[in-house]
Coordinates of C-alpha atoms in Angstrom, one line a residue:
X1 CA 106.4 102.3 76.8
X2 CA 107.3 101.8 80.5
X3 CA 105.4 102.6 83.0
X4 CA 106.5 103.0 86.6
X5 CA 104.5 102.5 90.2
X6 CA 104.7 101.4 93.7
X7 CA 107.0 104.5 94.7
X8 CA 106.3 106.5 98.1
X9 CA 107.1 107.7 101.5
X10 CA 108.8 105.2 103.5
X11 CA 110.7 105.0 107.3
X12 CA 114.0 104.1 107.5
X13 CA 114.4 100.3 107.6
X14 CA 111.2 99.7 105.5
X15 CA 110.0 98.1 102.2
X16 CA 108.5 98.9 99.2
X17 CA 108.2 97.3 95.9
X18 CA 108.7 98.8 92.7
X19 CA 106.9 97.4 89.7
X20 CA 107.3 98.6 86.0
X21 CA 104.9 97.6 83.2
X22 CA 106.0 97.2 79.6
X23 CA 103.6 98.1 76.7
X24 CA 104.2 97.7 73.3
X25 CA 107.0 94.9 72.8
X26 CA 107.8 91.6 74.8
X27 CA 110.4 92.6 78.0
X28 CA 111.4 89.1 78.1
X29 CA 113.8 89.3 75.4
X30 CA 115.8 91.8 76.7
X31 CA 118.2 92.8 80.2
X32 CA 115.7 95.2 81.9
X33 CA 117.4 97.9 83.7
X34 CA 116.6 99.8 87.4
X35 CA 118.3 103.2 87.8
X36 CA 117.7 105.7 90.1
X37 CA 118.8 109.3 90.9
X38 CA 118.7 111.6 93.5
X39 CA 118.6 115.5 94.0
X40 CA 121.9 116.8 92.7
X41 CA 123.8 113.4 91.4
X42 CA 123.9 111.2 88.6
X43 CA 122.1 108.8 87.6
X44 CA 122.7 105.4 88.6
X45 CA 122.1 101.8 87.6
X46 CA 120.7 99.9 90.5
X47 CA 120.3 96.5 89.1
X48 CA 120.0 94.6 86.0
X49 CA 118.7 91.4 85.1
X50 CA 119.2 88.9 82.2
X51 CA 116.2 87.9 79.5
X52 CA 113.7 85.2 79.4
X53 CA 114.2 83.4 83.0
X54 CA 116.3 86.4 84.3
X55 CA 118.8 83.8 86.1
X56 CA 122.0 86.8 85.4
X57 CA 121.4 89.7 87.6
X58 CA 123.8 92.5 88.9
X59 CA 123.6 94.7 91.5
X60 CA 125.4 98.0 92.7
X61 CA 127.0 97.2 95.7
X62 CA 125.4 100.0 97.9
X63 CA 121.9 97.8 97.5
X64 CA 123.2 94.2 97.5
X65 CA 121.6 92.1 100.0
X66 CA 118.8 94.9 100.4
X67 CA 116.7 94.7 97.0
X68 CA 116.5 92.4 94.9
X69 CA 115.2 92.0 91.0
X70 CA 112.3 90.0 89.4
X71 CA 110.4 89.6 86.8
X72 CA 107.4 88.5 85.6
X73 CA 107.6 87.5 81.5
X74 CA 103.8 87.0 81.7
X75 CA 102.6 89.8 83.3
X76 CA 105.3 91.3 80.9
X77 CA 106.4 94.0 84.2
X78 CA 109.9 94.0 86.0
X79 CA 110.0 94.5 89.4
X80 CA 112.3 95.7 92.2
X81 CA 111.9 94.6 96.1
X82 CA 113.7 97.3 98.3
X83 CA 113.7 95.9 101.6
X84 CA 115.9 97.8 105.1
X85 CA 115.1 101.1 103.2
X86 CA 117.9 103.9 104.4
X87 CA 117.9 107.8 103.8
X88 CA 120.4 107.7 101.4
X89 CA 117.9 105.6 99.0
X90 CA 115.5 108.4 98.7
X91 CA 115.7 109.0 94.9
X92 CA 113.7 109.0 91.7
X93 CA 113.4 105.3 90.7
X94 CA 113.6 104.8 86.8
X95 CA 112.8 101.6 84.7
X96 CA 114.9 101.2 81.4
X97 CA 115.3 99.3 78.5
X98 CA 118.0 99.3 75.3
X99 CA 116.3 97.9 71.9
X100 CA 118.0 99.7 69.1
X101 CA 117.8 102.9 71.5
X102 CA 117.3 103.3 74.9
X103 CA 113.9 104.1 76.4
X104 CA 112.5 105.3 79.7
X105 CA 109.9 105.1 82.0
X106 CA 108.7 108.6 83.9
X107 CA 110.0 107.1 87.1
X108 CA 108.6 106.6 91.0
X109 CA 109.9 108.9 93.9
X110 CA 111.1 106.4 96.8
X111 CA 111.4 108.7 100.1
X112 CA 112.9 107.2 103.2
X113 CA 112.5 109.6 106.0
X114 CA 111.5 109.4 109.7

């Protein structure tokens, strides 16, 4: 189970941070995915990062520079920092996994309006 928070309403050039918390199997094993989608497109993968110390990470080039990916093997949550928010990042934010199937969280709305 995944469980997204930290989503909201947001001006342009803002912050926010995303967190999603993992129940049921240890998130440190495996690449833990942020996607997000917005009215009337596809989905998207945001940014990826690699198990256990998370030093591999990838990131779509429309966000690189802006947000960044952590996580926190502990706590057993990923998280997402979205820092100089624009419009164009207003989108439902989705936390994701792939173990033998690929699971989903019920997502955050991030809104960047003035």
């Amino acid at each position: 189970l995944l469980v997204e928070s930290g989503g909201g309403l947001v001006q342009p050039g803002g912050s926010l941070n995303l967190s999603c918390a993992a129940f049921g199997f240890s998130s440190s094993w495996y690449h833990m995915n942020w996607y997000r989608q917005a009215p009337g497109k596809e989905r998207e993968l945001v940014e990826s990062i690699s198990p256990y110390e998370g030093t591999d990470k990838t990131y779509a080039d429309s966000v690189k520079g802006r947000f960044t990916i952590s996580r926190d093997n502990f706590q057993n949550t990923l998280y997402l920092q979205m820092n100089s928010l624009e419009p164009e990042d207003t989108a439902m934010y989705y936390c994701n996994v792939v173990i033998f199937g690929e699971y989903w969280g019920q997502g955050t709305q991030v809104t960047v309006s003035s």
